[in-house]
Amino acid sequence: MSDGSMYLRIKRLNQTYFVLCQEDDTIGYLKEQISIATKHTTKAEYMRIIQPKDNVPLEDDEEKISKYEEIKNESELYVVFQISDDEWEGVHIEKTDADNNE
């Protein structure tokens, strides 16, 4: 995909969201796509996208994906949801049999 399009895997618990996006899309766009996938049961504003490398949330919804050199086509990211005003889920990714066979 050399046209700037990217295919990202965004994981939460035992779920994986597959998001097709462009390099110039924003972090907010990724969260909106996940919100759509959950049929809006969780709004984008109550989500954080996290890089697996250092578990740091990508907090600026207006920041373009291309700013983050680590995010490339077929990258894996995490998403966590807000539990209460100041509390967020931890990153808890369940391994599947497919993960164990890699």
mmCIF file of C-alpha atoms in Angstrom:
data_model
loop_
_atom_site.group_PDB
_atom_site.id
_atom_site.type_symbol
_atom_site.label_atom_id
_atom_site.label_comp_id
_atom_site.label_asym_id
_atom_site.label_seq_id
_atom_site.Cartn_x
_atom_site.Cartn_y
_atom_site.Cartn_z
ATOM 1 C CA MET A 1 0.000 0.000 0.000
ATOM 2 C CA SER A 2 2.241 2.749 -1.246
ATOM 3 C CA ASP A 3 -0.582 5.242 -1.798
ATOM 4 C CA GLY A 4 -0.544 6.337 1.846
ATOM 5 C CA SER A 5 -3.208 3.884 2.934
ATOM 6 C CA MET A 6 -2.543 1.757 5.991
ATOM 7 C CA TYR A 7 -4.170 -1.266 7.536
ATOM 8 C CA LEU A 8 -3.911 -1.245 11.346
ATOM 9 C CA ARG A 9 -4.837 -3.847 13.952
ATOM 10 C CA ILE A 10 -6.085 -2.231 17.142
ATOM 11 C CA LYS A 11 -6.525 -4.655 20.045
ATOM 12 C CA ARG A 12 -8.570 -4.566 23.225
ATOM 13 C CA LEU A 13 -9.010 -7.549 25.555
ATOM 14 C CA ASN A 14 -9.992 -10.440 23.261
ATOM 15 C CA GLN A 15 -11.052 -8.192 20.359
ATOM 16 C CA THR A 16 -9.174 -6.903 17.348
ATOM 17 C CA TYR A 17 -10.440 -3.973 15.301
ATOM 18 C CA PHE A 18 -9.124 -3.798 11.738
ATOM 19 C CA VAL A 19 -8.946 -0.186 10.604
ATOM 20 C CA LEU A 20 -8.168 0.997 7.086
ATOM 21 C CA CYS A 21 -6.840 4.546 7.200
ATOM 22 C CA GLN A 22 -4.535 7.032 5.497
ATOM 23 C CA GLU A 23 -1.211 8.332 6.800
ATOM 24 C CA ASP A 24 -2.725 11.800 7.075
ATOM 25 C CA ASP A 25 -5.716 10.614 9.136
ATOM 26 C CA THR A 26 -5.706 11.527 12.818
ATOM 27 C CA ILE A 27 -5.657 9.581 16.067
ATOM 28 C CA GLY A 28 -9.220 10.839 16.533
ATOM 29 C CA TYR A 29 -10.180 9.172 13.250
ATOM 30 C CA LEU A 30 -8.941 5.808 14.550
ATOM 31 C CA LYS A 31 -11.016 6.215 17.700
ATOM 32 C CA GLU A 32 -14.093 7.165 15.653
ATOM 33 C CA GLN A 33 -13.685 4.015 13.553
ATOM 34 C CA ILE A 34 -13.562 1.881 16.701
ATOM 35 C CA SER A 35 -16.630 3.682 18.052
ATOM 36 C CA ILE A 36 -18.464 2.813 14.835
ATOM 37 C CA ALA A 37 -17.340 -0.818 15.141
ATOM 38 C CA THR A 38 -18.782 -0.955 18.668
ATOM 39 C CA LYS A 39 -22.057 0.495 17.330
ATOM 40 C CA HIS A 40 -21.311 3.625 19.356
ATOM 41 C CA THR A 41 -21.579 1.814 22.713
ATOM 42 C CA THR A 42 -18.371 3.657 23.602
ATOM 43 C CA LYS A 43 -17.799 7.151 22.246
ATOM 44 C CA ALA A 44 -14.394 8.055 20.827
ATOM 45 C CA GLU A 45 -13.823 10.627 23.574
ATOM 46 C CA TYR A 46 -13.781 7.768 26.111
ATOM 47 C CA MET A 47 -10.971 5.875 24.335
ATOM 48 C CA ARG A 48 -7.196 6.028 24.288
ATOM 49 C CA ILE A 49 -4.982 4.599 21.575
ATOM 50 C CA ILE A 50 -1.757 3.145 22.966
ATOM 51 C CA GLN A 51 1.521 2.177 21.294
ATOM 52 C CA PRO A 52 2.577 -1.317 22.418
ATOM 53 C CA LYS A 53 6.282 -0.437 22.390
ATOM 54 C CA ASP A 54 6.154 1.853 25.422
ATOM 55 C CA ASN A 55 2.472 1.732 26.504
ATOM 56 C CA VAL A 56 2.211 5.501 26.067
ATOM 57 C CA PRO A 57 -1.231 6.829 25.096
ATOM 58 C CA LEU A 58 -1.472 8.878 21.916
ATOM 59 C CA GLU A 59 -3.494 11.666 23.528
ATOM 60 C CA ASP A 60 -3.756 14.328 20.810
ATOM 61 C CA ASP A 61 -6.783 13.436 18.687
ATOM 62 C CA GLU A 62 -5.793 16.053 16.095
ATOM 63 C CA GLU A 63 -2.303 14.599 15.576
ATOM 64 C CA LYS A 64 -1.792 12.858 12.257
ATOM 65 C CA ILE A 65 -0.819 9.198 12.244
ATOM 66 C CA SER A 66 2.195 10.031 10.056
ATOM 67 C CA LYS A 67 3.771 11.901 12.995
ATOM 68 C CA TYR A 68 4.414 8.570 14.713
ATOM 69 C CA GLU A 69 7.261 6.829 12.888
ATOM 70 C CA GLU A 70 6.490 3.539 14.657
ATOM 71 C CA ILE A 71 3.025 3.340 13.103
ATOM 72 C CA LYS A 72 3.290 1.734 9.690
ATOM 73 C CA ASN A 73 1.079 -0.418 7.512
ATOM 74 C CA GLU A 74 0.023 -3.548 9.446
ATOM 75 C CA SER A 75 1.070 -2.075 12.801
ATOM 76 C CA GLU A 76 -0.595 -3.265 15.970
ATOM 77 C CA LEU A 77 -1.909 -0.756 18.506
ATOM 78 C CA TYR A 78 -4.037 -1.050 21.638
ATOM 79 C CA VAL A 79 -7.209 0.731 22.674
ATOM 80 C CA VAL A 80 -8.475 1.150 26.229
ATOM 81 C CA PHE A 81 -11.784 2.570 27.403
ATOM 82 C CA GLN A 82 -12.444 4.992 30.217
ATOM 83 C CA ILE A 83 -13.963 3.370 33.318
ATOM 84 C CA SER A 84 -14.713 6.501 35.357
ATOM 85 C CA ASP A 85 -13.681 10.174 35.416
ATOM 86 C CA ASP A 86 -9.999 9.562 36.181
ATOM 87 C CA GLU A 87 -9.721 5.822 35.586
ATOM 88 C CA TRP A 88 -8.904 3.924 32.417
ATOM 89 C CA GLU A 89 -8.742 0.229 31.622
ATOM 90 C CA GLY A 90 -5.318 -1.327 31.629
ATOM 91 C CA VAL A 91 -3.909 -2.989 28.545
ATOM 92 C CA HIS A 92 -4.947 -6.632 28.895
ATOM 93 C CA ILE A 93 -4.535 -8.501 25.641
ATOM 94 C CA GLU A 94 -5.530 -12.148 25.700
ATOM 95 C CA LYS A 95 -3.335 -14.472 23.670
ATOM 96 C CA THR A 96 -5.141 -16.779 21.262
ATOM 97 C CA ASP A 97 -4.066 -20.106 19.829
ATOM 98 C CA ALA A 98 -3.159 -18.267 16.603
ATOM 99 C CA ASP A 99 -0.829 -15.950 18.559
ATOM 100 C CA ASN A 100 0.878 -18.927 20.154
ATOM 101 C CA ASN A 101 1.515 -20.604 16.788
ATOM 102 C CA GLU A 102 3.459 -17.674 15.314
#
